[in-house]
Amino acid sequence: RCALPDRCVDCSSGPRLHEILSCYSETFPVRAPNGLPYHLTLRLCLACGSRFADRRQLREYLKTRLPAHATSVAVRDGVLAVAVPQGDEDTGPGKVLFFDTHGGFLSAVTVGELPDMLIFTPNGRFVLTANEGQPMDDYSYDPEGSVSIIDMSAGAASLTDADVTRAGFTAFNSTPIDPRIRIFGPGATVAQDLEPEYIAVSHDSRTAWVTLQENNAIAIVDLTRKKVTIIGAGATGGAM
C-alpha cells in the first residue's frame, strides 16, 4: 500500500493549521511495474479541492493524476522519478512524475511516447528516459522513438516542460544509416521505427548508450551537446 502523506497533488502544499488535507482524499487501486496491485492515496488541499461540487467530480479529477501503469522508477538523493505512459495503446507523449521518498508529489513533466526506462545520471544533473515510441497493433499510428533529457538543475519540485530536451532520430530519415540497422515497420521512417529500450550512462555523465533492440542498433547520446548518433550492433538477427 502506498499513500501520499498530507501533500496536495495540485499545488504540492502541506497542511496548514486551518486545513485537514485528508478531507479531500481518495484511494485508488493501481498497477505496479511488476503487475502487482497496490493502492495510492491522492490528496487535495482545501483551496484546490473547493472548486469541485461533489465527491464524484473530485474522484474523477484525481483519477487524471494517477500513475496508472508505471514502466520504470529510479531514486537519487531523496527524489523518486516514475515513468508513466499515456494515450491509446501508450502512444501519446508520456509523463515523468517526481515524488519525495515519503510519497509527496513534487512535479511532473512531459516526455516522449512510451517512456520505457528512466535513469539518473551519476552526477544527478539529468534524468534520461528511453521513449520506445511503439506503434499501435495495426500500425495506424506509429510515434517516433526518442530519448528525453530532463535537466534537474532547477530542483525536482520546480521542474517544468521547459527543462526537457527531446533527442530524436528525425535527422536519420534523409541520411544514409549503418546497413546493419534493421528498419522494418510498414511505411515507417527511421525515426518511427527506432525503439529505445534501455539506457546506460558513463561514469562522467557525458555519454549515454541506448539499446534499440528491435533494430539491431545502439544510440549514443552526447549529454553535453544533447545530440544522438546511431550505430549497428553486429550481424542482423544476432543477440545484443
mmCIF file of C-alpha atoms in Angstrom:
data_model
loop_
_atom_site.group_PDB
_atom_site.id
_atom_site.type_symbol
_atom_site.label_atom_id
_atom_site.label_comp_id
_atom_site.label_asym_id
_atom_site.label_seq_id
_atom_site.Cartn_x
_atom_site.Cartn_y
_atom_site.Cartn_z
ATOM 1 C CA ARG A 1 0.000 0.000 0.000
ATOM 2 C CA CYS A 2 1.386 3.413 -0.980
ATOM 3 C CA ALA A 3 -0.186 6.598 0.394
ATOM 4 C CA LEU A 4 0.792 10.179 -0.339
ATOM 5 C CA PRO A 5 1.070 11.804 3.110
ATOM 6 C CA ASP A 6 -0.506 15.245 3.555
ATOM 7 C CA ARG A 7 0.585 16.732 0.240
ATOM 8 C CA CYS A 8 -1.674 18.360 -2.352
ATOM 9 C CA VAL A 9 -1.268 16.825 -5.825
ATOM 10 C CA ASP A 10 -2.118 20.183 -7.442
ATOM 11 C CA CYS A 11 -0.057 22.780 -5.598
ATOM 12 C CA SER A 12 2.202 20.484 -3.508
ATOM 13 C CA SER A 13 1.325 22.427 -0.338
ATOM 14 C CA GLY A 14 1.456 20.690 3.006
ATOM 15 C CA PRO A 15 -1.192 21.045 5.717
ATOM 16 C CA ARG A 16 -1.693 24.378 7.417
ATOM 17 C CA LEU A 17 -3.307 24.914 10.782
ATOM 18 C CA HIS A 18 -6.714 25.578 9.238
ATOM 19 C CA GLU A 19 -6.580 22.693 6.723
ATOM 20 C CA ILE A 20 -7.093 18.963 7.006
ATOM 21 C CA LEU A 21 -5.895 17.609 3.697
ATOM 22 C CA SER A 22 -7.389 14.179 4.247
ATOM 23 C CA CYS A 23 -10.857 15.764 3.891
ATOM 24 C CA TYR A 24 -10.113 15.852 0.161
ATOM 25 C CA SER A 25 -8.589 12.473 -0.483
ATOM 26 C CA GLU A 26 -9.345 9.339 -2.458
ATOM 27 C CA THR A 27 -7.602 5.967 -2.519
ATOM 28 C CA PHE A 28 -7.375 4.092 -5.813
ATOM 29 C CA PRO A 29 -6.143 0.628 -6.806
ATOM 30 C CA VAL A 30 -3.305 0.903 -9.321
ATOM 31 C CA ARG A 31 -0.858 -1.449 -11.001
ATOM 32 C CA ALA A 32 2.827 -1.537 -10.095
ATOM 33 C CA PRO A 33 5.560 -2.094 -12.730
ATOM 34 C CA ASN A 34 5.694 -5.790 -11.770
ATOM 35 C CA GLY A 35 1.960 -6.123 -12.415
ATOM 36 C CA LEU A 36 1.035 -6.496 -8.742
ATOM 37 C CA PRO A 37 -1.812 -4.335 -7.415
ATOM 38 C CA TYR A 38 -1.339 -1.728 -4.722
ATOM 39 C CA HIS A 39 -3.200 1.385 -3.550
ATOM 40 C CA LEU A 40 -2.380 5.041 -3.971
ATOM 41 C CA THR A 41 -3.970 7.858 -1.978
ATOM 42 C CA LEU A 42 -4.190 11.268 -3.663
ATOM 43 C CA ARG A 43 -4.982 14.424 -1.716
ATOM 44 C CA LEU A 44 -6.034 17.987 -2.482
ATOM 45 C CA CYS A 45 -5.776 20.930 -0.113
ATOM 46 C CA LEU A 46 -8.954 22.838 0.707
ATOM 47 C CA ALA A 47 -8.076 25.662 -1.688
ATOM 48 C CA CYS A 48 -7.709 23.307 -4.660
ATOM 49 C CA GLY A 49 -10.477 20.909 -3.689
ATOM 50 C CA SER A 50 -13.138 23.548 -3.086
ATOM 51 C CA ARG A 51 -13.779 24.003 -6.812
ATOM 52 C CA PHE A 52 -15.459 20.576 -7.015
ATOM 53 C CA ALA A 53 -19.189 20.436 -6.466
ATOM 54 C CA ASP A 54 -19.258 16.915 -5.088
ATOM 55 C CA ARG A 55 -17.208 13.822 -4.324
ATOM 56 C CA ARG A 56 -17.823 12.323 -7.751
ATOM 57 C CA GLN A 57 -16.234 15.308 -9.517
ATOM 58 C CA LEU A 58 -13.326 15.199 -7.099
ATOM 59 C CA ARG A 59 -12.775 11.490 -7.717
ATOM 60 C CA GLU A 60 -12.910 11.859 -11.498
ATOM 61 C CA TYR A 61 -10.363 14.678 -11.349
ATOM 62 C CA LEU A 62 -7.988 12.760 -9.097
ATOM 63 C CA LYS A 63 -8.129 9.809 -11.487
ATOM 64 C CA THR A 64 -6.389 12.012 -14.051
ATOM 65 C CA ARG A 65 -3.441 12.375 -11.649
ATOM 66 C CA LEU A 66 -2.841 8.642 -11.274
ATOM 67 C CA PRO A 67 0.349 6.965 -12.497
ATOM 68 C CA ALA A 68 -1.855 4.211 -13.900
ATOM 69 C CA HIS A 69 0.855 1.839 -15.075
ATOM 70 C CA ALA A 70 4.360 2.992 -14.354
ATOM 71 C CA THR A 71 7.039 1.421 -16.535
ATOM 72 C CA SER A 72 10.172 2.447 -14.629
ATOM 73 C CA VAL A 73 11.269 4.039 -11.363
ATOM 74 C CA ALA A 74 14.589 5.490 -10.160
ATOM 75 C CA VAL A 75 15.693 7.092 -6.878
ATOM 76 C CA ARG A 76 18.509 9.526 -6.080
ATOM 77 C CA ASP A 77 19.130 11.937 -3.212
ATOM 78 C CA GLY A 78 15.630 11.657 -1.788
ATOM 79 C CA VAL A 79 13.848 12.039 -5.129
ATOM 80 C CA LEU A 80 11.752 9.296 -6.732
ATOM 81 C CA ALA A 81 11.196 9.521 -10.513
ATOM 82 C CA VAL A 82 8.392 7.491 -12.123
ATOM 83 C CA ALA A 83 7.885 6.983 -15.889
ATOM 84 C CA VAL A 84 4.221 6.792 -16.933
ATOM 85 C CA PRO A 85 2.934 6.094 -20.479
ATOM 86 C CA GLN A 86 -0.151 7.939 -21.739
ATOM 87 C CA GLY A 87 -2.741 7.682 -24.513
ATOM 88 C CA ASP A 88 -4.320 4.884 -26.572
ATOM 89 C CA GLU A 89 -2.049 1.820 -26.518
ATOM 90 C CA ASP A 90 0.536 4.052 -24.783
ATOM 91 C CA THR A 91 1.178 6.016 -27.999
ATOM 92 C CA GLY A 92 0.745 9.517 -26.521
ATOM 93 C CA PRO A 93 3.510 11.651 -25.001
ATOM 94 C CA GLY A 94 4.402 10.154 -21.625
ATOM 95 C CA LYS A 95 4.992 11.726 -18.239
ATOM 96 C CA VAL A 96 7.705 11.579 -15.627
ATOM 97 C CA LEU A 97 6.362 12.210 -12.128
ATOM 98 C CA PHE A 98 8.639 13.239 -9.274
ATOM 99 C CA PHE A 99 7.956 12.459 -5.611
ATOM 100 C CA ASP A 100 9.925 12.718 -2.425
ATOM 101 C CA THR A 101 10.755 9.420 -0.753
ATOM 102 C CA HIS A 102 7.795 9.842 1.625
ATOM 103 C CA GLY A 103 5.449 9.843 -1.377
ATOM 104 C CA GLY A 104 4.885 13.615 -1.552
ATOM 105 C CA PHE A 105 4.239 14.842 -5.088
ATOM 106 C CA LEU A 106 6.869 17.309 -6.376
ATOM 107 C CA SER A 107 6.349 17.896 -10.094
ATOM 108 C CA ALA A 108 5.556 16.310 -13.464
ATOM 109 C CA VAL A 109 6.993 16.827 -16.955
ATOM 110 C CA THR A 110 6.093 15.598 -20.429
ATOM 111 C CA VAL A 111 8.475 13.295 -22.290
ATOM 112 C CA GLY A 112 8.329 11.225 -25.483
ATOM 113 C CA GLU A 113 5.917 8.467 -26.366
ATOM 114 C CA LEU A 114 6.009 5.344 -24.177
ATOM 115 C CA PRO A 115 8.847 6.105 -21.734
ATOM 116 C CA ASP A 116 10.091 2.556 -21.192
ATOM 117 C CA MET A 117 13.018 3.183 -18.834
ATOM 118 C CA LEU A 118 14.411 6.113 -16.872
ATOM 119 C CA ILE A 119 17.688 6.685 -15.061
ATOM 120 C CA PHE A 120 19.501 9.421 -13.134
ATOM 121 C CA THR A 121 22.948 10.259 -14.476
ATOM 122 C CA PRO A 122 25.731 9.536 -11.941
ATOM 123 C CA ASN A 123 26.205 13.248 -11.204
ATOM 124 C CA GLY A 124 22.461 13.756 -10.715
ATOM 125 C CA ARG A 125 22.309 16.525 -13.343
ATOM 126 C CA PHE A 126 19.895 14.727 -15.661
ATOM 127 C CA VAL A 127 17.115 12.161 -15.694
ATOM 128 C CA LEU A 128 17.000 10.290 -19.002
ATOM 129 C CA THR A 129 14.065 8.370 -20.450
ATOM 130 C CA ALA A 130 14.138 5.844 -23.278
ATOM 131 C CA ASN A 131 10.912 6.582 -25.164
ATOM 132 C CA GLU A 132 10.069 3.453 -27.108
ATOM 133 C CA GLY A 133 7.517 5.040 -29.451
ATOM 134 C CA GLN A 134 5.879 1.671 -30.014
ATOM 135 C CA PRO A 135 3.219 1.635 -32.784
ATOM 136 C CA MET A 136 -0.401 0.662 -32.444
ATOM 137 C CA ASP A 137 -1.008 -3.010 -33.188
ATOM 138 C CA ASP A 138 -2.368 -2.233 -36.657
ATOM 139 C CA TYR A 139 0.302 0.408 -37.373
ATOM 140 C CA SER A 140 -2.418 3.017 -37.896
ATOM 141 C CA TYR A 141 -0.248 5.269 -35.757
ATOM 142 C CA ASP A 142 3.471 4.882 -35.195
ATOM 143 C CA PRO A 143 5.061 7.582 -32.989
ATOM 144 C CA GLU A 144 8.755 8.361 -33.181
ATOM 145 C CA GLY A 145 11.173 6.876 -30.689
ATOM 146 C CA SER A 146 13.357 9.297 -28.751
ATOM 147 C CA VAL A 147 15.415 9.951 -25.635
ATOM 148 C CA SER A 148 14.235 12.682 -23.252
ATOM 149 C CA ILE A 149 16.862 14.584 -21.241
ATOM 150 C CA ILE A 150 15.412 16.207 -18.109
ATOM 151 C CA ASP A 151 17.669 18.891 -16.639
ATOM 152 C CA MET A 152 17.392 18.656 -12.849
ATOM 153 C CA SER A 153 19.226 21.938 -12.154
ATOM 154 C CA ALA A 154 16.062 23.723 -11.015
ATOM 155 C CA GLY A 155 15.347 21.027 -8.433
ATOM 156 C CA ALA A 156 12.737 18.278 -8.586
ATOM 157 C CA ALA A 157 9.996 20.457 -7.062
ATOM 158 C CA SER A 158 10.402 23.202 -9.685
ATOM 159 C CA LEU A 159 10.621 21.219 -12.934
ATOM 160 C CA THR A 160 8.553 22.193 -15.985
ATOM 161 C CA ASP A 161 8.406 21.022 -19.599
ATOM 162 C CA ALA A 162 10.977 23.731 -20.404
ATOM 163 C CA ASP A 163 13.549 21.580 -18.582
ATOM 164 C CA VAL A 164 13.069 18.680 -21.035
ATOM 165 C CA THR A 165 15.083 18.239 -24.256
ATOM 166 C CA ARG A 166 13.998 15.658 -26.822
ATOM 167 C CA ALA A 167 16.879 13.867 -28.557
ATOM 168 C CA GLY A 168 15.222 12.270 -31.571
ATOM 169 C CA PHE A 169 16.153 10.489 -34.760
ATOM 170 C CA THR A 170 14.472 12.576 -37.496
ATOM 171 C CA ALA A 171 17.862 13.610 -38.893
ATOM 172 C CA PHE A 172 18.385 9.994 -39.975
ATOM 173 C CA ASN A 173 15.219 9.920 -42.109
ATOM 174 C CA SER A 174 17.060 11.548 -45.004
ATOM 175 C CA THR A 175 20.653 10.421 -44.490
ATOM 176 C CA PRO A 176 22.353 7.027 -45.029
ATOM 177 C CA ILE A 177 22.499 4.790 -41.952
ATOM 178 C CA ASP A 178 24.587 1.777 -40.977
ATOM 179 C CA PRO A 179 23.333 -1.134 -43.137
ATOM 180 C CA ARG A 180 23.278 -3.384 -40.063
ATOM 181 C CA ILE A 181 20.428 -1.304 -38.611
ATOM 182 C CA ARG A 182 17.083 -3.013 -39.166
ATOM 183 C CA ILE A 183 14.199 -0.798 -40.358
ATOM 184 C CA PHE A 184 11.152 -2.953 -40.899
ATOM 185 C CA GLY A 185 7.872 -1.252 -39.908
ATOM 186 C CA PRO A 186 5.365 -0.930 -42.792
ATOM 187 C CA GLY A 187 5.837 2.538 -44.243
ATOM 188 C CA ALA A 188 7.853 3.650 -41.212
ATOM 189 C CA THR A 189 10.556 6.286 -41.272
ATOM 190 C CA VAL A 190 13.820 5.632 -39.448
ATOM 191 C CA ALA A 191 12.684 7.859 -36.571
ATOM 192 C CA GLN A 192 9.388 5.968 -36.283
ATOM 193 C CA ASP A 193 10.991 2.538 -36.424
ATOM 194 C CA LEU A 194 13.771 3.058 -33.850
ATOM 195 C CA GLU A 195 12.535 1.979 -30.408
ATOM 196 C CA PRO A 196 14.785 2.925 -27.449
ATOM 197 C CA GLU A 197 14.597 0.389 -24.639
ATOM 198 C CA TYR A 198 17.398 0.576 -22.072
ATOM 199 C CA ILE A 199 19.970 3.198 -21.035
ATOM 200 C CA ALA A 200 23.480 3.025 -19.589
ATOM 201 C CA VAL A 201 25.423 6.173 -18.669
ATOM 202 C CA SER A 202 29.166 6.786 -18.485
ATOM 203 C CA HIS A 203 30.741 7.472 -15.086
ATOM 204 C CA ASP A 204 31.462 11.081 -16.080
ATOM 205 C CA SER A 205 27.782 11.618 -17.048
ATOM 206 C CA ARG A 206 28.737 12.859 -20.514
ATOM 207 C CA THR A 207 27.536 9.955 -22.654
ATOM 208 C CA ALA A 208 24.536 7.625 -22.671
ATOM 209 C CA TRP A 209 24.195 4.401 -24.634
ATOM 210 C CA VAL A 210 20.652 3.341 -25.514
ATOM 211 C CA THR A 211 19.689 -0.079 -26.864
ATOM 212 C CA LEU A 212 17.451 -0.205 -29.938
ATOM 213 C CA GLN A 213 16.937 -3.925 -29.696
ATOM 214 C CA GLU A 214 14.258 -4.362 -32.373
ATOM 215 C CA ASN A 215 16.563 -2.539 -34.769
ATOM 216 C CA ASN A 216 19.853 -4.295 -34.042
ATOM 217 C CA ALA A 217 21.339 -0.941 -33.101
ATOM 218 C CA ILE A 218 22.621 1.315 -30.320
ATOM 219 C CA ALA A 219 22.058 5.048 -29.932
ATOM 220 C CA ILE A 220 24.885 7.127 -28.476
ATOM 221 C CA VAL A 221 23.746 10.340 -26.801
ATOM 222 C CA ASP A 222 26.152 13.208 -26.178
ATOM 223 C CA LEU A 223 24.665 14.686 -22.997
ATOM 224 C CA THR A 224 26.722 17.867 -23.259
ATOM 225 C CA ARG A 225 25.531 18.734 -26.772
ATOM 226 C CA LYS A 226 22.245 16.792 -26.442
ATOM 227 C CA LYS A 227 22.864 15.131 -29.802
ATOM 228 C CA VAL A 228 22.382 11.489 -30.808
ATOM 229 C CA THR A 229 24.091 9.127 -33.246
ATOM 230 C CA ILE A 230 23.236 5.513 -34.082
ATOM 231 C CA ILE A 231 25.386 2.505 -34.943
ATOM 232 C CA GLY A 232 24.608 -1.091 -35.919
ATOM 233 C CA ALA A 233 25.242 -3.822 -33.415
ATOM 234 C CA GLY A 234 26.694 -6.784 -35.247
ATOM 235 C CA ALA A 235 25.116 -9.283 -37.602
ATOM 236 C CA THR A 236 21.415 -8.748 -38.244
ATOM 237 C CA GLY A 237 19.376 -11.260 -36.290
ATOM 238 C CA GLY A 238 22.083 -11.806 -33.692
ATOM 239 C CA ALA A 239 21.679 -11.260 -29.969
ATOM 240 C CA MET A 240 22.535 -7.892 -28.482
#
